[in-house]
Short mmCIF file of C-alpha atoms in Angstrom, two decimals:
data_model
loop_
_atom_site.label_atom_id
_atom_site.label_comp_id
_atom_site.label_asym_id
_atom_site.label_seq_id
_atom_site.Cartn_x
_atom_site.Cartn_y
_atom_site.Cartn_z
CA MET A 1 192.69 -31.89 133.54
CA THR A 2 189.00 -32.41 134.79
CA ALA A 3 187.47 -35.83 133.11
CA PRO A 4 184.56 -34.76 130.97
CA LEU A 5 181.05 -35.79 132.18
CA LEU A 6 179.31 -38.45 130.20
CA PRO A 7 175.71 -38.10 130.64
CA SER A 8 173.63 -41.04 131.67
CA GLN A 9 169.92 -40.77 131.47
CA SER A 10 169.04 -42.32 135.25
CA GLY A 11 167.21 -39.57 137.63
CA SER A 12 167.72 -39.06 141.12
CA PRO A 13 165.07 -40.35 142.70
CA LYS A 14 164.86 -38.66 145.93
CA GLY A 15 166.14 -34.93 144.34
CA GLU A 16 163.99 -31.88 144.07
CA LEU A 17 163.29 -31.83 140.43
CA ALA A 18 162.92 -27.77 139.42
CA VAL A 19 163.40 -24.79 137.26
CA THR A 20 164.97 -21.74 138.77
CA ILE A 21 164.39 -18.36 136.93
CA LEU A 22 166.86 -16.48 138.40
CA ASP A 23 167.00 -12.75 139.13
CA VAL A 24 169.69 -11.32 137.29
CA GLY A 25 168.64 -7.82 136.57
CA HIS A 26 168.28 -7.27 132.81
CA GLY A 27 169.14 -10.55 131.84
CA ASN A 28 168.14 -14.00 131.87
CA SER A 29 169.35 -17.31 133.52
CA ALA A 30 168.02 -20.58 134.18
CA ILE A 31 168.69 -23.53 136.12
CA VAL A 32 167.16 -26.88 135.69
CA ARG A 33 167.88 -29.61 137.90
CA ASP A 34 167.28 -33.08 139.13
CA GLY A 35 168.93 -33.41 142.86
CA SER A 36 172.83 -32.29 142.20
CA ARG A 37 172.39 -33.00 138.49
CA CYS A 38 172.04 -29.62 136.58
CA ALA A 39 171.53 -27.78 133.58
CA VAL A 40 172.15 -24.29 132.48
CA ILE A 41 170.39 -22.01 130.18
CA ASP A 42 172.00 -18.61 129.92
CA ALA A 43 173.99 -16.69 132.41
CA ALA A 44 173.61 -12.91 132.63
CA ASP A 45 175.93 -12.09 135.70
CA ASP A 46 177.61 -14.36 138.74
CA THR A 47 174.48 -14.99 140.24
CA THR A 48 174.05 -18.06 138.23
CA HIS A 49 177.28 -19.78 139.34
CA ALA A 50 176.71 -18.69 143.15
CA GLU A 51 173.31 -20.33 143.00
CA LEU A 52 174.87 -23.50 141.54
CA GLU A 53 177.10 -23.58 144.56
CA ARG A 54 174.43 -22.92 147.12
CA ILE A 55 172.11 -25.60 145.64
CA GLY A 56 175.19 -27.89 145.71
CA CYS A 57 175.41 -28.82 142.18
CA ALA A 58 177.56 -31.79 141.09
CA THR A 59 177.44 -32.50 137.56
CA LEU A 60 176.82 -29.53 135.04
CA GLU A 61 175.51 -31.68 132.31
CA GLU A 62 173.82 -29.52 129.95
CA VAL A 63 174.59 -25.96 129.12
CA ILE A 64 172.65 -23.87 126.43
CA VAL A 65 173.46 -20.65 125.28
CA SER A 66 170.30 -19.00 123.60
CA HIS A 67 172.28 -16.36 121.68
CA VAL A 68 175.31 -14.28 122.62
CA ASP A 69 174.02 -10.66 123.88
CA ASN A 70 176.04 -9.64 126.76
CA ASP A 71 172.94 -9.99 128.87
CA HIS A 72 172.71 -13.76 128.26
CA ILE A 73 176.65 -14.78 128.33
CA ALA A 74 178.37 -12.37 130.86
CA GLY A 75 178.57 -14.74 133.45
CA MET A 76 179.26 -18.07 131.24
CA ASN A 77 183.11 -18.11 131.24
CA GLN A 78 182.87 -18.24 135.07
CA LEU A 79 180.56 -21.26 135.31
CA LEU A 80 182.73 -23.19 132.26
CA LEU A 81 186.07 -22.60 133.73
CA ASP A 82 185.19 -23.64 137.22
CA PRO A 83 186.58 -27.03 137.98
CA LYS A 84 184.49 -28.10 140.62
CA TRP A 85 181.66 -29.61 138.42
CA PRO A 86 182.35 -31.78 135.54
CA LEU A 87 181.00 -30.66 132.15
CA GLY A 88 178.62 -32.39 130.06
CA ARG A 89 177.62 -30.87 126.40
CA ILE A 90 177.72 -26.81 125.70
CA ARG A 91 175.04 -26.08 123.08
CA ILE A 92 175.45 -22.80 121.78
CA ASN A 93 173.71 -20.45 119.21
CA THR A 94 176.76 -18.78 117.58
CA ASP A 95 176.34 -15.34 116.04
CA ALA A 96 178.92 -14.12 113.48
CA SER A 97 177.25 -10.74 113.43
CA LYS A 98 178.36 -9.85 116.89
CA ASP A 99 181.99 -8.94 118.01
CA THR A 100 181.59 -8.02 121.64
CA LYS A 101 184.61 -8.53 124.29
CA ALA A 102 182.01 -10.75 126.07
CA TRP A 103 181.56 -12.87 123.04
CA ARG A 104 185.39 -13.33 121.75
CA HIS A 105 186.04 -14.33 125.57
CA LEU A 106 183.36 -17.00 125.34
CA GLN A 107 184.80 -18.32 122.04
CA GLN A 108 188.30 -18.63 123.47
CA THR A 109 186.99 -20.22 126.36
CA LEU A 110 184.91 -22.92 124.47
CA GLN A 111 188.21 -23.57 122.26
CA LEU A 112 190.15 -24.25 125.77
CA LEU A 113 187.44 -26.34 127.08
CA ALA A 114 187.44 -28.10 123.64
CA ASP A 115 191.17 -28.59 123.48
CA ASP A 116 191.60 -29.93 127.30
CA LYS A 117 188.84 -32.87 126.30
CA ARG A 118 186.77 -30.99 129.59
CA THR A 119 183.35 -31.12 127.98
CA THR A 120 181.78 -34.28 126.12
CA GLY A 121 180.91 -31.70 123.07
CA ILE A 122 180.08 -28.01 121.88
CA LEU A 123 176.94 -28.47 119.56
CA PRO A 124 174.83 -25.97 118.24
CA VAL A 125 171.47 -25.00 119.17
CA ARG A 126 168.56 -25.93 116.93
CA THR A 127 165.27 -27.73 116.69
CA ASP A 128 166.54 -30.62 114.56
CA THR A 129 169.84 -32.01 115.94
CA GLY A 130 168.70 -35.09 116.80
CA ILE A 131 170.55 -35.11 120.17
CA PRO A 132 167.97 -35.20 123.15
CA ILE A 133 168.42 -33.01 125.95
CA ARG A 134 168.12 -34.61 129.18
CA VAL A 135 169.40 -34.30 132.82
CA GLY A 136 167.76 -36.95 134.79
CA ARG A 137 163.76 -36.49 134.66
CA ALA A 138 164.42 -33.28 133.20
CA GLU A 139 164.18 -32.93 129.11
CA LEU A 140 165.07 -29.64 127.66
CA GLU A 141 163.31 -28.90 124.23
CA VAL A 142 164.84 -26.38 121.29
CA CYS A 143 161.68 -25.11 119.69
CA HIS A 144 163.73 -22.42 117.68
CA PRO A 145 165.43 -21.73 115.79
CA ARG A 146 165.10 -24.19 112.67
CA THR A 147 168.03 -25.46 111.09
CA VAL A 148 167.37 -23.39 107.77
CA MET A 149 167.12 -20.18 109.72
CA ALA A 150 170.02 -21.00 111.75
CA LEU A 151 172.07 -21.61 108.67
CA ALA A 152 171.06 -18.56 106.90
CA GLY A 153 172.27 -16.41 110.02
CA PRO A 154 171.32 -12.63 110.86
CA ARG A 155 170.75 -10.71 107.50
CA ALA A 156 168.96 -7.22 106.58
CA HIS A 157 166.79 -9.10 104.19
CA ASP A 158 166.06 -13.19 103.57
CA PRO A 159 163.32 -14.13 100.90
CA ARG A 160 162.11 -16.92 103.24
CA PHE A 161 161.49 -15.04 106.59
CA GLY A 162 162.23 -10.94 106.18
CA LYS A 163 164.79 -9.35 108.21
CA VAL A 164 166.71 -11.62 110.36
CA THR A 165 168.29 -10.13 113.58
CA SER A 166 170.11 -12.01 116.36
CA ASN A 167 167.06 -11.72 118.13
CA THR A 168 165.06 -13.70 115.40
CA MET A 169 167.48 -16.30 116.03
CA ALA A 170 167.59 -16.60 119.83
CA ALA A 171 166.74 -19.91 120.57
CA VAL A 172 163.60 -20.96 122.64
CA VAL A 173 163.87 -23.73 125.17
CA ARG A 174 161.10 -25.59 126.74
CA VAL A 175 161.57 -27.56 130.15
CA LEU A 176 159.50 -30.66 130.51
CA LEU A 177 159.80 -31.75 134.47
CA ASP A 178 159.18 -35.77 134.64
CA GLY A 179 157.00 -35.12 131.14
CA ALA A 180 155.11 -32.01 132.53
CA GLU A 181 155.18 -29.21 130.74
CA ALA A 182 156.81 -26.91 133.19
CA VAL A 183 158.57 -23.79 131.84
CA LEU A 184 159.10 -22.18 128.05
CA LEU A 185 162.30 -19.72 128.11
CA ALA A 186 161.51 -17.40 125.25
CA SER A 187 165.01 -15.77 125.01
CA ASP A 188 164.85 -12.36 123.00
CA ILE A 189 162.57 -13.66 119.99
CA ASP A 190 161.27 -11.41 118.16
CA GLY A 191 158.05 -11.32 115.70
CA VAL A 192 159.67 -12.68 112.85
CA GLY A 193 161.10 -15.28 115.17
CA LEU A 194 157.56 -15.96 116.54
CA ARG A 195 155.79 -16.17 113.26
CA ASP A 196 158.55 -19.05 111.90
CA LEU A 197 157.84 -20.88 115.41
CA LEU A 198 154.18 -20.79 114.98
CA GLU A 199 154.00 -21.51 111.59
CA HIS A 200 155.65 -24.81 111.92
CA GLY A 201 153.47 -26.22 114.54
CA ARG A 202 156.25 -26.37 117.35
CA GLU A 203 154.27 -27.27 121.04
CA LEU A 204 154.73 -24.35 123.20
CA SER A 205 152.66 -25.06 125.98
CA ALA A 206 153.82 -24.58 129.55
CA GLU A 207 153.10 -23.78 133.04
CA VAL A 208 155.40 -20.79 133.25
CA LEU A 209 156.35 -18.38 130.36
CA VAL A 210 159.37 -16.26 130.54
CA PHE A 211 158.47 -13.56 128.60
CA PRO A 212 161.17 -12.70 125.55
CA HIS A 213 163.23 -9.82 125.78
CA HIS A 214 162.65 -8.42 129.22
CA GLY A 215 158.90 -7.41 128.31
CA GLY A 216 160.71 -4.81 125.60
CA LEU A 217 159.93 -4.11 121.93
CA PRO A 218 159.49 -7.41 119.88
CA GLY A 219 161.24 -5.91 116.87
CA SER A 220 158.99 -4.64 114.16
CA ALA A 221 156.01 -6.54 115.51
CA LYS A 222 153.13 -4.79 117.14
CA PRO A 223 153.77 -5.35 121.01
CA VAL A 224 150.27 -6.29 121.98
CA ALA A 225 149.66 -8.52 118.98
CA PHE A 226 153.14 -10.00 119.58
CA ALA A 227 152.15 -10.40 123.38
CA ARG A 228 148.79 -12.09 122.84
CA SER A 229 150.02 -14.37 120.10
CA LEU A 230 152.84 -15.74 122.24
CA THR A 231 150.53 -15.93 125.38
CA ALA A 232 147.94 -17.67 124.04
CA ALA A 233 150.34 -20.25 122.30
CA VAL A 234 151.90 -21.13 125.75
CA ASP A 235 148.81 -20.86 127.80
CA PRO A 236 150.82 -20.12 130.92
CA ARG A 237 149.57 -20.10 134.48
CA LEU A 238 152.40 -17.80 135.45
CA VAL A 239 153.96 -15.20 133.23
CA VAL A 240 157.59 -13.96 134.27
CA PHE A 241 159.61 -10.89 133.26
CA SER A 242 163.19 -11.35 134.04
CA MET A 243 164.46 -7.64 134.07
CA GLY A 244 166.16 -5.19 136.17
CA THR A 245 165.28 -2.06 137.54
CA SER A 246 166.25 0.73 135.27
CA GLY A 247 164.82 3.90 134.06
CA ARG A 248 166.76 3.17 130.45
CA THR A 249 164.72 -0.03 129.55
CA ALA A 250 161.54 0.56 131.36
CA ASN A 251 160.33 -3.07 131.18
CA PRO A 252 157.86 -4.15 130.77
CA ARG A 253 156.05 -2.33 128.21
CA ARG A 254 152.34 -1.56 129.07
CA ASP A 255 151.18 -2.70 125.70
CA ILE A 256 153.17 -6.25 126.23
CA ILE A 257 151.26 -6.66 129.46
CA LYS A 258 147.91 -5.57 127.97
CA GLY A 259 148.51 -8.41 125.03
CA VAL A 260 149.51 -10.75 127.85
CA ARG A 261 146.52 -10.18 129.65
CA GLU A 262 144.12 -9.99 126.82
CA ALA A 263 145.41 -13.78 126.02
CA ALA A 264 145.49 -15.14 129.95
CA PRO A 265 143.27 -12.82 132.00
CA ASP A 266 143.98 -15.13 134.92
CA ALA A 267 147.47 -15.80 134.76
CA HIS A 268 149.68 -14.62 137.24
CA ILE A 269 152.32 -11.97 136.26
CA ALA A 270 155.60 -11.32 138.33
CA CYS A 271 158.90 -9.35 137.51
CA THR A 272 162.01 -10.52 138.81
CA GLN A 273 162.53 -6.98 139.75
CA LEU A 274 160.47 -3.96 140.48
CA SER A 275 159.41 -2.22 137.28
CA VAL A 276 160.12 1.67 137.19
CA HIS A 277 156.40 1.99 135.94
CA CYS A 278 155.39 0.28 139.46
CA HIS A 279 157.70 2.34 141.96
CA GLY A 280 159.33 5.45 139.89
CA ALA A 281 162.80 6.28 140.82
CA GLY A 282 163.05 4.92 144.29
CA SER A 283 163.01 1.30 145.98
CA LEU A 284 160.50 -0.44 148.15
CA PRO A 285 161.12 -2.07 151.45
CA LEU A 286 160.41 -5.84 151.15
CA SER A 287 158.13 -7.50 153.66
CA GLU A 288 159.75 -10.20 155.91
CA GLY A 289 160.17 -13.51 154.11
CA HIS A 290 159.41 -12.21 150.99
CA LEU A 291 162.03 -13.55 148.91
CA SER A 292 163.13 -17.30 148.72
CA ASP A 293 166.46 -18.65 149.54
CA ALA A 294 167.68 -18.65 145.80
CA MET A 295 170.62 -16.13 145.02
CA ALA A 296 169.04 -13.01 143.73
CA ARG A 297 170.72 -9.85 142.42
CA GLY A 298 168.23 -7.30 143.18
CA ARG A 299 168.26 -8.42 146.76
CA ALA A 300 171.06 -6.46 148.25
CA GLU A 301 169.20 -3.03 147.21
CA ASN A 302 165.41 -4.44 147.76
CA ARG A 303 164.92 -4.16 144.20
CA CYS A 304 163.42 -7.41 143.90
CA CYS A 305 159.55 -8.17 143.14
CA ALA A 306 159.51 -11.44 142.90
CA GLY A 307 162.74 -12.03 142.83
CA SER A 308 164.30 -15.36 141.90
CA ILE A 309 161.59 -18.00 141.01
CA ILE A 310 161.58 -21.52 141.76
CA VAL A 311 159.16 -23.74 139.63
CA THR A 312 159.00 -27.16 141.62
CA HIS A 313 157.57 -30.25 140.16
CA THR A 314 155.54 -32.37 142.85
CA GLU A 315 153.03 -35.04 142.68
CA SER A 316 149.96 -33.05 142.86
CA GLY A 317 151.24 -30.24 140.14
CA PHE A 318 153.84 -27.61 140.59
CA ARG A 319 155.04 -25.57 143.32
CA TYR A 320 156.18 -22.03 143.36
CA THR A 321 158.70 -20.47 145.67
CA PRO A 322 158.17 -17.70 146.55
CA PRO A 323 154.45 -18.73 146.50
CA LEU A 324 152.26 -17.11 144.27
CA PRO A 325 149.87 -15.72 147.25
CA GLN A 326 152.64 -14.46 148.80
CA HIS A 327 153.55 -12.07 145.70
CA GLY A 328 150.10 -11.32 145.35
CA ARG A 329 149.96 -9.62 148.69
CA PHE A 330 153.06 -7.82 148.52
CA ILE A 331 152.03 -6.29 145.07
CA LEU A 332 148.47 -5.71 146.62
CA ASP A 333 149.94 -4.04 149.68
CA SER A 334 153.08 -2.20 148.60
CA VAL A 335 153.18 -1.49 144.87
CA THR A 336 150.56 1.06 144.44
CA ASP A 337 150.87 1.46 140.82
CA ALA A 338 151.71 -2.13 139.54
CA LEU A 339 151.72 -3.16 136.06
CA CYS A 340 150.53 -6.69 136.67
CA ARG A 341 147.23 -5.51 138.29
CA ALA A 342 146.44 -3.10 135.96
CA SER A 343 143.06 -3.84 134.18
CA SER A 344 142.59 -7.19 136.08
CA SER A 345 139.68 -7.66 138.15
CA THR A 346 141.21 -11.49 138.80
CA PHE A 347 144.35 -10.46 140.36
CA PRO A 348 143.11 -10.21 144.10
CA SER A 349 141.37 -13.59 143.79
CA GLN A 350 144.85 -15.43 142.91
CA CYS A 351 145.94 -14.22 146.26
CA SER A 352 143.53 -16.26 148.18
CA SER A 353 144.31 -19.72 146.38
CA SER A 354 147.14 -22.42 147.34
CA ALA A 355 148.92 -21.02 150.21
CA ALA A 356 151.91 -23.44 149.24
CA GLY A 357 151.96 -22.03 145.73
CA ALA A 358 151.00 -25.50 144.35
CA SER A 359 148.78 -25.74 141.03
CA VAL A 360 146.83 -28.79 139.88
CA PRO A 361 148.29 -30.50 137.04
CA ARG A 362 147.94 -29.07 133.57
CA ALA A 363 145.07 -29.68 131.20
CA ALA A 364 145.32 -31.08 127.68
CA ASN A 365 147.53 -28.67 125.70
CA PRO A 366 145.55 -25.73 123.47
CA PRO A 367 145.98 -25.73 119.66
CA ILE A 368 148.62 -23.23 118.88
CA SER A 369 147.33 -19.63 117.41
CA GLY A 370 148.23 -18.06 114.17
CA GLY A 371 151.12 -15.82 113.93
CA ALA A 372 152.51 -12.89 115.55
CA ASP A 373 151.47 -9.75 113.27
#
């Protein structure tokens, strides 16, 4: 039996402080780390496990499951059952409306970990549990769902919210690195969830927005208005779509990109894998050195666009790997019909910015805008 980890709050002064947004195809996964101390938000496949091994993860202090769709949990059992790293707290957004093989398997795994005392606790994912989530100098804020929605659960109609689905309740997590607003991970939140989030004044400002639902339909909300409202609230410099190359999904939607551009015309947009809107049925050869060293599901078949993206906190701001100018040059040189530069006269100028991909520190937070509809 592996002894459970008791997380401390001391950082790793010389360790890299970063968030990795992993290319897991059509799914979501992110790793937050301070040196060898790590947290994981979702795990769609074995890419997350492989990246933790690559970076030398010593302790897995926090694990968050934003919701229990397969493209968020299919790789979670492998992580939790591996004895090579001690486990801290596991926070899970449960869903009684789901009955999939992956979800049943994860339930059994969590019970096994609890019985063997291999984790310091299995907790719900809500905004107001009162227990801070910290890994060294990194802090993870749960912005959604509120307790009242989490307790209500998915239902056809709720007089307070309207129709609540699993996506409505998907957990939204904001990551701060040494106090700097780094990444907002929006999971699969829909228009109803976003409206509740914005109406209750949660701070969403972040350098990077990982757009919800892989750039697909936001429930019954109008896509352009939803994308515009969320993007305005976050005010990001980089918008990421975590998605696979698949004709079935065909993400991100053009109307989603339109809403993002209306709210943040100067933001850099990057997909983890090439969208079918940009390259059709084939795949494109990638320029040498285009990808970072991080594990990426699309690398083997040259499906990556930006691939896995590492956002590192430095004294001068945030640094990106691969650098945004390098990704911009790839788009301009190799992708004829790229959605990310459509209707944007600013995209080429981004490619001439700092070669290291660094940004200046964020300015004061903008006020949060109104609802999604």
